[in-house]
PDB file of C-alpha atoms in Angstrom:
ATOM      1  CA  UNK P  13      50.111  38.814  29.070  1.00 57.00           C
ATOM      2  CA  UNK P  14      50.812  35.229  29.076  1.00 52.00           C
ATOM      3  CA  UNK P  15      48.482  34.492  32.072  1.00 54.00           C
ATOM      4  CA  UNK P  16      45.507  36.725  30.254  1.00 63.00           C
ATOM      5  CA  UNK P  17      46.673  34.541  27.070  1.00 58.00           C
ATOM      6  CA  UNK P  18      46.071  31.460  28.903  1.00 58.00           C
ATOM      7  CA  UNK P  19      42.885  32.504  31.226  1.00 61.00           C
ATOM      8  CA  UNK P  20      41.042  33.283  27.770  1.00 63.00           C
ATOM      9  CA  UNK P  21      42.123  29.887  26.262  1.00 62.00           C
ATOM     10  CA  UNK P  22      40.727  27.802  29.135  1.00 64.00           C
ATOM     11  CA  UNK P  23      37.363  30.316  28.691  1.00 64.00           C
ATOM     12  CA  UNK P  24      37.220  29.371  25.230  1.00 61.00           C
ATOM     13  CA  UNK P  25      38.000  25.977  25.849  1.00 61.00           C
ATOM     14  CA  UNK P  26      34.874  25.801  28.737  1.00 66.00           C
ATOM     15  CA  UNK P  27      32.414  27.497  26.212  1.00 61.00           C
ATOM     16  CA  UNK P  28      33.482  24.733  23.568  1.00 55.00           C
ATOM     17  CA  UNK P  29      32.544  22.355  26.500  1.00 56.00           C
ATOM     18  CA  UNK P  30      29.805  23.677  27.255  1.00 60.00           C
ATOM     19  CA  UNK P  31      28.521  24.044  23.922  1.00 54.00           C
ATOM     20  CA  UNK P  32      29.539  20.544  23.254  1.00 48.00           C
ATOM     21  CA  UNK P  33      27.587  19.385  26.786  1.00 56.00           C
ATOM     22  CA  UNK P  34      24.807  20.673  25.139  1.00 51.00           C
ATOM     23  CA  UNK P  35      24.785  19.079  22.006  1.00 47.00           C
ATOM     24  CA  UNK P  36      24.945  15.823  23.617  1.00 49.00           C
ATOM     25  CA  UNK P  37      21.882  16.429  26.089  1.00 52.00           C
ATOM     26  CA  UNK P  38      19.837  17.550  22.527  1.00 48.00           C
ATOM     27  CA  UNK P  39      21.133  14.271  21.098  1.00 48.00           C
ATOM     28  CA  UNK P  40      20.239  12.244  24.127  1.00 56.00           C
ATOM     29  CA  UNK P  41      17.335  13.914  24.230  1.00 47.00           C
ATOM     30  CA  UNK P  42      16.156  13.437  20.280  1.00 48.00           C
ATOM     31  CA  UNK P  43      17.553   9.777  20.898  1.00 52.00           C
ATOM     32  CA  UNK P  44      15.593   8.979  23.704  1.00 58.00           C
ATOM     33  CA  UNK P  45      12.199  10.533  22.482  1.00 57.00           C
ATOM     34  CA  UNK P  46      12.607   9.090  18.677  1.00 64.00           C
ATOM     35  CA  UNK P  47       9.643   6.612  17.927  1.00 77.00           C
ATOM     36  CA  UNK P  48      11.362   4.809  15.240  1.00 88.00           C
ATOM     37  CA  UNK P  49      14.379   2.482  16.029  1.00 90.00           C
ATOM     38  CA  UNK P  50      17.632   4.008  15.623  1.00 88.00           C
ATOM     39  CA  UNK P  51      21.105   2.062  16.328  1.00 89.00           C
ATOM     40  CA  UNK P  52      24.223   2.571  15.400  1.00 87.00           C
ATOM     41  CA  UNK P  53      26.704  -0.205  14.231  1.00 90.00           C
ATOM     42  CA  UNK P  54      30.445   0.278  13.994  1.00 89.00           C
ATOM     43  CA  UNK P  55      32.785  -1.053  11.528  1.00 89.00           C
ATOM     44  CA  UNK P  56      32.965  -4.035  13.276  1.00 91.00           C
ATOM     45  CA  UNK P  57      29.272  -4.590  13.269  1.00 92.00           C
ATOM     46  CA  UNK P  58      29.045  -4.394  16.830  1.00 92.00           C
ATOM     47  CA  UNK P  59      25.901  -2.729  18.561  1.00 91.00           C
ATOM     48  CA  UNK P  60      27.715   0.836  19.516  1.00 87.00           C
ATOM     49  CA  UNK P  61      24.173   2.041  21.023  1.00 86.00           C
ATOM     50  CA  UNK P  62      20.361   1.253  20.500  1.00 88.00           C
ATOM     51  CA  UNK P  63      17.259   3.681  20.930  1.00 87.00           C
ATOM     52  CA  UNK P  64      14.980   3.147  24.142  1.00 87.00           C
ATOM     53  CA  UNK P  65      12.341   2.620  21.510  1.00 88.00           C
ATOM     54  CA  UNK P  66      13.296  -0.859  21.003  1.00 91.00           C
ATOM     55  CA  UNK P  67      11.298  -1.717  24.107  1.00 90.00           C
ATOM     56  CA  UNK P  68       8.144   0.187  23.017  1.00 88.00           C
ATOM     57  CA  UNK P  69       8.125  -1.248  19.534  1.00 89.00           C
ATOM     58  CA  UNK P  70       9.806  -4.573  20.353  1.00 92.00           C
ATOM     59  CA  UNK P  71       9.415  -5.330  23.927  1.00 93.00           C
ATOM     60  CA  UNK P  72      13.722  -5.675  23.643  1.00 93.00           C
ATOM     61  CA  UNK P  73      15.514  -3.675  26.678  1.00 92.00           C
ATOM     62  CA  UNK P  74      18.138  -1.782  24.839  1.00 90.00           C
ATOM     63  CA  UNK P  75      21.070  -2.939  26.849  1.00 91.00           C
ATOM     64  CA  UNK P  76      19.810  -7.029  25.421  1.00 92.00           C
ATOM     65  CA  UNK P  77      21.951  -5.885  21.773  1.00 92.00           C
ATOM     66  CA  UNK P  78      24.358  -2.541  23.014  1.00 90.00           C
ATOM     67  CA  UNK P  79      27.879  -3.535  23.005  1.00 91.00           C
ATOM     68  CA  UNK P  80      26.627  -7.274  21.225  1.00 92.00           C
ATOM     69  CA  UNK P  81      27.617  -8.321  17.585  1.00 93.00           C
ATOM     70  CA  UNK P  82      24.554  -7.219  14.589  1.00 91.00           C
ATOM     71  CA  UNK P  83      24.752 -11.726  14.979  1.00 88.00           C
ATOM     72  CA  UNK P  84      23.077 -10.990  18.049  1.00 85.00           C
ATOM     73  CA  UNK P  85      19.959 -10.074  15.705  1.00 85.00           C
ATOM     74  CA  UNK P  86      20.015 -13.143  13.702  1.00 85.00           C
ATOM     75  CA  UNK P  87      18.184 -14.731  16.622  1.00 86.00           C
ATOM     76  CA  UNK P  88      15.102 -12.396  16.558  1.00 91.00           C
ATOM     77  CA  UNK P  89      15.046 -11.832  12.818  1.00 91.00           C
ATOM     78  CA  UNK P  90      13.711 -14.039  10.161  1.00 92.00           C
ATOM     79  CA  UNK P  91      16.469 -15.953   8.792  1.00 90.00           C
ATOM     80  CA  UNK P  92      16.333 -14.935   4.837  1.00 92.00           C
ATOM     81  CA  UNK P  93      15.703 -11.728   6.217  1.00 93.00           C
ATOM     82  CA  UNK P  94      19.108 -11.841   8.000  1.00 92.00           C
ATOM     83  CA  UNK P  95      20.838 -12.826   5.593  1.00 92.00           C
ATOM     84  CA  UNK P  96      19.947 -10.124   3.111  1.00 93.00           C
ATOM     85  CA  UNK P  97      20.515  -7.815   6.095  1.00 93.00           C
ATOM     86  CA  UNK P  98      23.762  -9.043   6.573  1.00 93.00           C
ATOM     87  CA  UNK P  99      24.229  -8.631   2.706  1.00 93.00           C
ATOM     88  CA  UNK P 100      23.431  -4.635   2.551  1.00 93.00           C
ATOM     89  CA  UNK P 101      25.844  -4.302   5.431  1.00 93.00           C
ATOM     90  CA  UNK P 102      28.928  -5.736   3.449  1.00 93.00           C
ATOM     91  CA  UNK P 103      27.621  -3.896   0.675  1.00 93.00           C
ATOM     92  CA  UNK P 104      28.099  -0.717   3.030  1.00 92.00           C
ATOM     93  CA  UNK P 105      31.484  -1.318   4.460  1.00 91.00           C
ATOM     94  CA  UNK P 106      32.780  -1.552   1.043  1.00 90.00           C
ATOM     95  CA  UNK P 107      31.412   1.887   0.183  1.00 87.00           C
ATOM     96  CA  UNK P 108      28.751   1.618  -1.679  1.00 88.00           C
ATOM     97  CA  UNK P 109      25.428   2.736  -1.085  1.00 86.00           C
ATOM     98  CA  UNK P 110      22.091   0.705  -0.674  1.00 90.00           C
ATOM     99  CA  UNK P 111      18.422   1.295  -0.668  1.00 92.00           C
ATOM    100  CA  UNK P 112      16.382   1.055   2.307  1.00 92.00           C
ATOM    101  CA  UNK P 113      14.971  -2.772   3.070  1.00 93.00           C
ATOM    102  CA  UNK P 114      12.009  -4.434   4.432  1.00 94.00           C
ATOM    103  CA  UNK P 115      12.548  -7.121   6.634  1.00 94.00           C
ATOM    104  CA  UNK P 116      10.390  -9.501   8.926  1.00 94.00           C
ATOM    105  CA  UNK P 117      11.510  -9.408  12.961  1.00 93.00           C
ATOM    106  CA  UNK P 118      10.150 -11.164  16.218  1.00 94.00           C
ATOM    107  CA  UNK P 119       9.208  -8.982  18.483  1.00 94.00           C
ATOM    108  CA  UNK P 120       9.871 -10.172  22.414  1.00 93.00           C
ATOM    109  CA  UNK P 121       6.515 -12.150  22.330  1.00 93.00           C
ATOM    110  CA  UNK P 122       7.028 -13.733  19.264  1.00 92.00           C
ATOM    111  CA  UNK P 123       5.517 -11.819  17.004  1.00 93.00           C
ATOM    112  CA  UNK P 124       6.259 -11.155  13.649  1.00 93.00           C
ATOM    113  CA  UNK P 125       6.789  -7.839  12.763  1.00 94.00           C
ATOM    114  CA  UNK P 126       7.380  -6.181   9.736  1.00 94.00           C
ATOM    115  CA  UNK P 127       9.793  -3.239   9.295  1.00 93.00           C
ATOM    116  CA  UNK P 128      11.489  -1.050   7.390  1.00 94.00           C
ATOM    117  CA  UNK P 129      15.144  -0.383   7.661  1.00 93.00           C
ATOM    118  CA  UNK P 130      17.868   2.410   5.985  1.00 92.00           C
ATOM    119  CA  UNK P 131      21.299   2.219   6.905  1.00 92.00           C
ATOM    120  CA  UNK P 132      23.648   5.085   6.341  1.00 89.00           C
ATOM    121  CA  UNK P 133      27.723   5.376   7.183  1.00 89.00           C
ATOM    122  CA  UNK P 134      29.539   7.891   9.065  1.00 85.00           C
ATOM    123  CA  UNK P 135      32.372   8.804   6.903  1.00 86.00           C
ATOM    124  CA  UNK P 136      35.438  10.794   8.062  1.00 81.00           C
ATOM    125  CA  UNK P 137      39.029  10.703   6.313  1.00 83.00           C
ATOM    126  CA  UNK P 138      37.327   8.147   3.886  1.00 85.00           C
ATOM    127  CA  UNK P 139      37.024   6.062   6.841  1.00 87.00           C
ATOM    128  CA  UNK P 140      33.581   4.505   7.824  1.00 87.00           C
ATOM    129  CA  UNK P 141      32.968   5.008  11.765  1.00 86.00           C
ATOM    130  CA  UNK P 142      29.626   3.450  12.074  1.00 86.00           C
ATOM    131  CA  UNK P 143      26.566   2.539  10.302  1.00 89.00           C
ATOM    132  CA  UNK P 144      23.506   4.367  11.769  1.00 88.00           C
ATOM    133  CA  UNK P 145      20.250   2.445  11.241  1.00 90.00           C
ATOM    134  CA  UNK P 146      16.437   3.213  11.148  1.00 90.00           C
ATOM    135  CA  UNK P 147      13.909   0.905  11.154  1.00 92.00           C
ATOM    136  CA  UNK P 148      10.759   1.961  11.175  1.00 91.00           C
ATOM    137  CA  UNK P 149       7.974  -0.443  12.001  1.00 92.00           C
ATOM    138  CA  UNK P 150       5.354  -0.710   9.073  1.00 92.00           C
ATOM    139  CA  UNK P 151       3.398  -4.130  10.261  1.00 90.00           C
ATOM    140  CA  UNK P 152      -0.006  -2.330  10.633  1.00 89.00           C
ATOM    141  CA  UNK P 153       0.944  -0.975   6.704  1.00 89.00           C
ATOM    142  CA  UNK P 154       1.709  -4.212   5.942  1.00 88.00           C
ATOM    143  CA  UNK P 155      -1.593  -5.962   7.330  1.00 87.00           C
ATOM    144  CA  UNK P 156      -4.289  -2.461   6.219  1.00 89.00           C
ATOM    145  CA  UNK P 157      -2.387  -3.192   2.604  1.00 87.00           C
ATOM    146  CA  UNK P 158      -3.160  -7.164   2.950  1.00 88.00           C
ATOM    147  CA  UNK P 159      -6.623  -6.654   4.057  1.00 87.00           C
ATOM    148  CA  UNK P 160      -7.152  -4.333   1.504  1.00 85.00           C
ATOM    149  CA  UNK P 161      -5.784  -7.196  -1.341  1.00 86.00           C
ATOM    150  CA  UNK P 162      -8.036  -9.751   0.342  1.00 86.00           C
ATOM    151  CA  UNK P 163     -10.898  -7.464   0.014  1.00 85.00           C
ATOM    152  CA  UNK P 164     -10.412  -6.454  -3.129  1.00 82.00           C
ATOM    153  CA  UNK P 165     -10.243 -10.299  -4.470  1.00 85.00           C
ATOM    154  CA  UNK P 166     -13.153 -11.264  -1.931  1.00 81.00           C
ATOM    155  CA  UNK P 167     -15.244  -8.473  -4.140  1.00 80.00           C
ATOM    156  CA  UNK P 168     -13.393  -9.585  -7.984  1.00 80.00           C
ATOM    157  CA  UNK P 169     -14.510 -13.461  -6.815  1.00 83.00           C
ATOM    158  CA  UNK P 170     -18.360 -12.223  -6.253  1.00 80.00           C
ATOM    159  CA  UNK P 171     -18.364 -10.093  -9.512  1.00 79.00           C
ATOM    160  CA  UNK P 172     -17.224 -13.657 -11.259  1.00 81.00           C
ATOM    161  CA  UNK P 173     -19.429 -15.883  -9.536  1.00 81.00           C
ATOM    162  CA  UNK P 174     -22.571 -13.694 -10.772  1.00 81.00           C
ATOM    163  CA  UNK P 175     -24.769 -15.917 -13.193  1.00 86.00           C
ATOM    164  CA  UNK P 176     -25.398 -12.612 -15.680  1.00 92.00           C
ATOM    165  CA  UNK P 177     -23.592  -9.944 -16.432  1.00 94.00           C
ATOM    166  CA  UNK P 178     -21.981  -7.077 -14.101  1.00 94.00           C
ATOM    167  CA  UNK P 179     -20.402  -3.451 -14.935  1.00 94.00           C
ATOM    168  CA  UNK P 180     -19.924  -0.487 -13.390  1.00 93.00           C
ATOM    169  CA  UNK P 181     -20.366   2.617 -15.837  1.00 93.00           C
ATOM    170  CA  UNK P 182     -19.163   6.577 -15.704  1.00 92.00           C
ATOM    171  CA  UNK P 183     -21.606   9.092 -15.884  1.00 90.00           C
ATOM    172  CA  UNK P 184     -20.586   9.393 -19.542  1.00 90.00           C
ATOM    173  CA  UNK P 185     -22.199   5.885 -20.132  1.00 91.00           C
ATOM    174  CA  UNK P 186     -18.698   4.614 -20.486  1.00 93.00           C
ATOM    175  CA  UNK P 187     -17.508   0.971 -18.833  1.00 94.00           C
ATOM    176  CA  UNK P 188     -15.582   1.464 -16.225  1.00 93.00           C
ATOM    177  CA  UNK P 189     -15.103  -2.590 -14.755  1.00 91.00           C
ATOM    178  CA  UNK P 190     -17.358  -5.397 -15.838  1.00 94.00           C
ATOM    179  CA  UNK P 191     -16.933  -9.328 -15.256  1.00 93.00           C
ATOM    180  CA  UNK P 192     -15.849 -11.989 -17.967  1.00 93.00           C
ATOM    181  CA  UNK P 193     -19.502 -12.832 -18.773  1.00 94.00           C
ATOM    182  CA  UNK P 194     -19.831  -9.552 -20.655  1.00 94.00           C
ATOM    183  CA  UNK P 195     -17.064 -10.697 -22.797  1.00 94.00           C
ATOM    184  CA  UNK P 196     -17.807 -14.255 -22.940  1.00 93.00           C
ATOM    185  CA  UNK P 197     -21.790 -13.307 -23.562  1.00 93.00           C
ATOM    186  CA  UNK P 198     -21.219 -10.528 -26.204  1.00 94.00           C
ATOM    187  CA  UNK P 199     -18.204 -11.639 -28.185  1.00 95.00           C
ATOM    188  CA  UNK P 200     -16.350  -8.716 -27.570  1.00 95.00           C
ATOM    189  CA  UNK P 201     -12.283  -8.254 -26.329  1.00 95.00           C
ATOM    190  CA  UNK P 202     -11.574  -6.266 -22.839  1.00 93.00           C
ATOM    191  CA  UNK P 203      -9.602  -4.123 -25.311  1.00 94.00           C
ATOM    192  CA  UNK P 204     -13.022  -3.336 -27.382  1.00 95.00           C
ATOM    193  CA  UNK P 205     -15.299  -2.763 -24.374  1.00 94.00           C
ATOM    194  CA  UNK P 206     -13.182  -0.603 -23.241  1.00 92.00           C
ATOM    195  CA  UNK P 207     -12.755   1.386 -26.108  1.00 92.00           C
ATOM    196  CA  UNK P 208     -16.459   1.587 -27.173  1.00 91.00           C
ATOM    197  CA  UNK P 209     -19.735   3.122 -25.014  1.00 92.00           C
ATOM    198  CA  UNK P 210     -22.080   0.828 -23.105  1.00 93.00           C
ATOM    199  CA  UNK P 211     -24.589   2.069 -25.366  1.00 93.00           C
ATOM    200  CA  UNK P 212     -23.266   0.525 -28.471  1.00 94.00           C
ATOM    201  CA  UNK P 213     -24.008  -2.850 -27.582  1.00 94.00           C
ATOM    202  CA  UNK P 214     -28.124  -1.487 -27.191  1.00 94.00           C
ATOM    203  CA  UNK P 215     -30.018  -1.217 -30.766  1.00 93.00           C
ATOM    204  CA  UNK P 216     -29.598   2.259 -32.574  1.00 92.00           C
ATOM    205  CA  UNK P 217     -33.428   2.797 -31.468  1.00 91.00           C
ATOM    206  CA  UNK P 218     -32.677   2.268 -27.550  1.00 91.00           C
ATOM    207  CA  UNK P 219     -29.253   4.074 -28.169  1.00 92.00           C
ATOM    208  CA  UNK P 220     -31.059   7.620 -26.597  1.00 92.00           C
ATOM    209  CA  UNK P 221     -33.357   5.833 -24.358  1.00 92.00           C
ATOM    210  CA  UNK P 222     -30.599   4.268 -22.540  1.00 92.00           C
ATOM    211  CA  UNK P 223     -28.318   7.589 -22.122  1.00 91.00           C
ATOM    212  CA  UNK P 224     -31.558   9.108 -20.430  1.00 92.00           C
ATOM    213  CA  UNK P 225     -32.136   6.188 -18.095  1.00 92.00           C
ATOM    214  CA  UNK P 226     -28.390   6.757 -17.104  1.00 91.00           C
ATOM    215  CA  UNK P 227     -28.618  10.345 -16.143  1.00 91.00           C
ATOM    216  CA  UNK P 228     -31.931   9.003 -14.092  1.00 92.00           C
ATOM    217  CA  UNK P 229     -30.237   6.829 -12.417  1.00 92.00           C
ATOM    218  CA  UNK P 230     -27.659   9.258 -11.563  1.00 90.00           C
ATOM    219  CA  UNK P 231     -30.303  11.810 -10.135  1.00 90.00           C
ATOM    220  CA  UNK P 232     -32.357   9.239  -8.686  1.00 90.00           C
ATOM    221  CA  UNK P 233     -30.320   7.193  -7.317  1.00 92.00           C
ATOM    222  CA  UNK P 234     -31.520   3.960  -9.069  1.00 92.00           C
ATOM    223  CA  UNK P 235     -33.498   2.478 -11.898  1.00 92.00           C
ATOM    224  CA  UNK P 236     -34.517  -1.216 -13.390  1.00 92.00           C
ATOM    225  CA  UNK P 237     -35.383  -1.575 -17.169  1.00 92.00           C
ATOM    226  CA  UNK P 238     -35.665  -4.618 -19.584  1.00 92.00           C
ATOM    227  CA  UNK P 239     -33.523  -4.118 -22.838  1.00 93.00           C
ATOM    228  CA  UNK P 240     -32.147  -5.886 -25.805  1.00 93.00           C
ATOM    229  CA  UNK P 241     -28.368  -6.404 -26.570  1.00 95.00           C
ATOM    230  CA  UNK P 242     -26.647  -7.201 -29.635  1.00 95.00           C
ATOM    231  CA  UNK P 243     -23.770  -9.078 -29.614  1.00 95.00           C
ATOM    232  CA  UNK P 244     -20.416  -9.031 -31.764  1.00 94.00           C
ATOM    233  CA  UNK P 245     -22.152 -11.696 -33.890  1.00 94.00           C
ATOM    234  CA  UNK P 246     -25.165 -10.150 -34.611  1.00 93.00           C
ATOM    235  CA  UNK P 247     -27.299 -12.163 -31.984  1.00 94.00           C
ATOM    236  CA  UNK P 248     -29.663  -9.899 -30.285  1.00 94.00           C
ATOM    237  CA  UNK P 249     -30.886 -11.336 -26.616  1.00 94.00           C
ATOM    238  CA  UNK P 250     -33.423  -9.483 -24.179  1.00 94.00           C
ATOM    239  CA  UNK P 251     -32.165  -8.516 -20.600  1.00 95.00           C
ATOM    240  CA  UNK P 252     -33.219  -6.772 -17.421  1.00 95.00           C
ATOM    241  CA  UNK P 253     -30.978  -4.609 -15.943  1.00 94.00           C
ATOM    242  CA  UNK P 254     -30.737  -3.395 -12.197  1.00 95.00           C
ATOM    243  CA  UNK P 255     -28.358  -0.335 -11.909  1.00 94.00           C
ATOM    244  CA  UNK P 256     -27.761   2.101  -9.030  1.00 94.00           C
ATOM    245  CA  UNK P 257     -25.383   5.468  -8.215  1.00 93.00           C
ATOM    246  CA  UNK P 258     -22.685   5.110  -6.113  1.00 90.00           C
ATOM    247  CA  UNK P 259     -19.097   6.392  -5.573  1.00 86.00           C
ATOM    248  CA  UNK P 260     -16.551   4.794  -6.851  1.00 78.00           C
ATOM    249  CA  UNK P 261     -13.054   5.454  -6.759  1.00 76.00           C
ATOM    250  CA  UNK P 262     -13.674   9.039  -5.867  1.00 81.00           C
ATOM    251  CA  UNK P 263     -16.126   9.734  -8.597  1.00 85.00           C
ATOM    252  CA  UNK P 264     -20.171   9.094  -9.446  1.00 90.00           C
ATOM    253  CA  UNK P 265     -20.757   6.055 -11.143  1.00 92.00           C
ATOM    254  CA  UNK P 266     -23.698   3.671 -11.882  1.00 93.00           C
ATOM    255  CA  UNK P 267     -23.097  -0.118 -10.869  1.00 92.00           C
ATOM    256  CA  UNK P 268     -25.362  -2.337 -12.502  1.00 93.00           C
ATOM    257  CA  UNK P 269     -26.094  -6.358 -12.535  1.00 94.00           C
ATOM    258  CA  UNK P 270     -28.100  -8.272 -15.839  1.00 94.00           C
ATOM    259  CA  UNK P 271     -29.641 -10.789 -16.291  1.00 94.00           C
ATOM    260  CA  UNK P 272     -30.531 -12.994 -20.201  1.00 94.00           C
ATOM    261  CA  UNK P 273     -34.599 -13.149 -20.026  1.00 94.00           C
ATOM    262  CA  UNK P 274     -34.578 -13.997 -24.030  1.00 93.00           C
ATOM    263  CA  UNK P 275     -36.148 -17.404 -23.046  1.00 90.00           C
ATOM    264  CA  UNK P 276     -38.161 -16.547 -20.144  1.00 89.00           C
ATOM    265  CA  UNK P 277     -39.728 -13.634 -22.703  1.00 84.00           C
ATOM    266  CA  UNK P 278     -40.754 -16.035 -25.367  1.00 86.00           C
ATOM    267  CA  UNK P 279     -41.830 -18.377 -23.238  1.00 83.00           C
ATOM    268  CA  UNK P 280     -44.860 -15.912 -21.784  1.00 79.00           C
ATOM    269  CA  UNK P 281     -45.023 -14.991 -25.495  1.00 78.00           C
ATOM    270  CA  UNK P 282     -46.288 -18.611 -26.293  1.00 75.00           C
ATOM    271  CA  UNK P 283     -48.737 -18.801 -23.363  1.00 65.00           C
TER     272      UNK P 283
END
């Protein structure tokens, strides 16, 4: 009995090994194949392991920061960036939790790299084991989001060097985006433009008109016309528009330029 006892104890205990075997070849596996970062940290801050991913994002061999202090870092990170790094960590080891980071990192080449790092403990007995750390690299993110920014105040630095006026319009006739000569011309606040039609600043006569030349321009595609404005004060000044369709921001809009002609007009009126 005592011999069966034992001969199902070592059975169990091979399964459990075997089980156990297992689970590590899926972790090694997962580890290996991960595209982000991963390393873990333990309570020492030393480098327990690091991802082979390092070298395909980095151009670091993993074995450069296993078994070295997170201090090793400091000499391919960004220095602020270290030290706020080095700042979460504390914050960790003393239990509390922190929000994920972005930092700035050299890659082996030199160059800078932008990431984004988490950094979660491995608790047991109230005890922190390790730290196990993600860092995902977002540099292409960072640089689409920066182009866009540049682009968008390449385009805001046109619309404000235009001589006349420029808006962009819903099909609805309302204003969508305009430049400061609108306000400076007419008188009236961002806060009022926004709030009122692009038809009340036309004469109650052209009021109709100009709603049907914006659904032709809509079906057409695009229209010019000569038109007269009145501004917050009264003064009324003749102008020729240029509008044309487009899409903008995911929905049909009208994009239009202007230009004063009020002198140009009375000047062929005194030929």
């Amino acid at each position: 009995i005592l011999l069966s006892k034992l001969e199902k104890k070592m059975a169990d205990l091979e399964k459990a090994n075997e089980e156990l075997r297992n689970l590590e070849e899926k972790y090694r596996l997962s580890f290996e194949q991960v595209s982000d970062i991963i390393f873990i940290l333990d309570s020492d801050l030393r480098v327990l392991n690091m991802s082979p991913s390092v070298e395909t994002n980095l151009g670091y061999h993993p074995l450069e920061f296993t078994g070295k202090p997170f201090a090793k870092i400091k000499n391919v990170m960004d220095p602020g960036c270290y030290a706020q790094a080095s700042a979460k960590l504390a914050t960790i080891l003393e239990g509390k939790t922190v929000d994920p980071s972005d930092y700035i990192i050299f890659a082996k080449d030199g160059t800078p790299r932008y990431i984004e790092t988490s950094a979660t403990p491995i608790v047991k007995n109230g005890k922190i084991l390790c730290i196990v750390c993600v860092v995902r690299d977002t540099t292409r993110r960072r640089q689409a989001e920066e182009n866009l920014l540049y682009e968008r105040n390449f385009s805001q630095t046109v619309v404000e060097s235009l001589p006349g006026l420029f808006f962009v319009l819903d099909e609805q006739g309302n204003l969508l985006r305009w430049n400061d000569n609108l306000e400076i011309m007419t008188g009236y606040s961002a806060g009022e433009i926004r709030e009122m039609p692009a038809v009340d600043l036309l004469p109650e006569n052209d009021k109709k008109a100009a709603l049907q030349r914006i659904q032709e321009i809509i079906r057409l595609g695009e229209l010019s016309t000569e038109t007269e404005m009145i501004f917050k004060n009264g003064i009324r000044r003749m102008f020729r528009f240029y509008a044309k369709r487009l899409s903008y921001e995911g929905r049909l809009c009208i994009v239009g330029t202007g230009m004063d002609i009020t002198d140009q007009k009375r000047a062929e009126n005194d030929l």
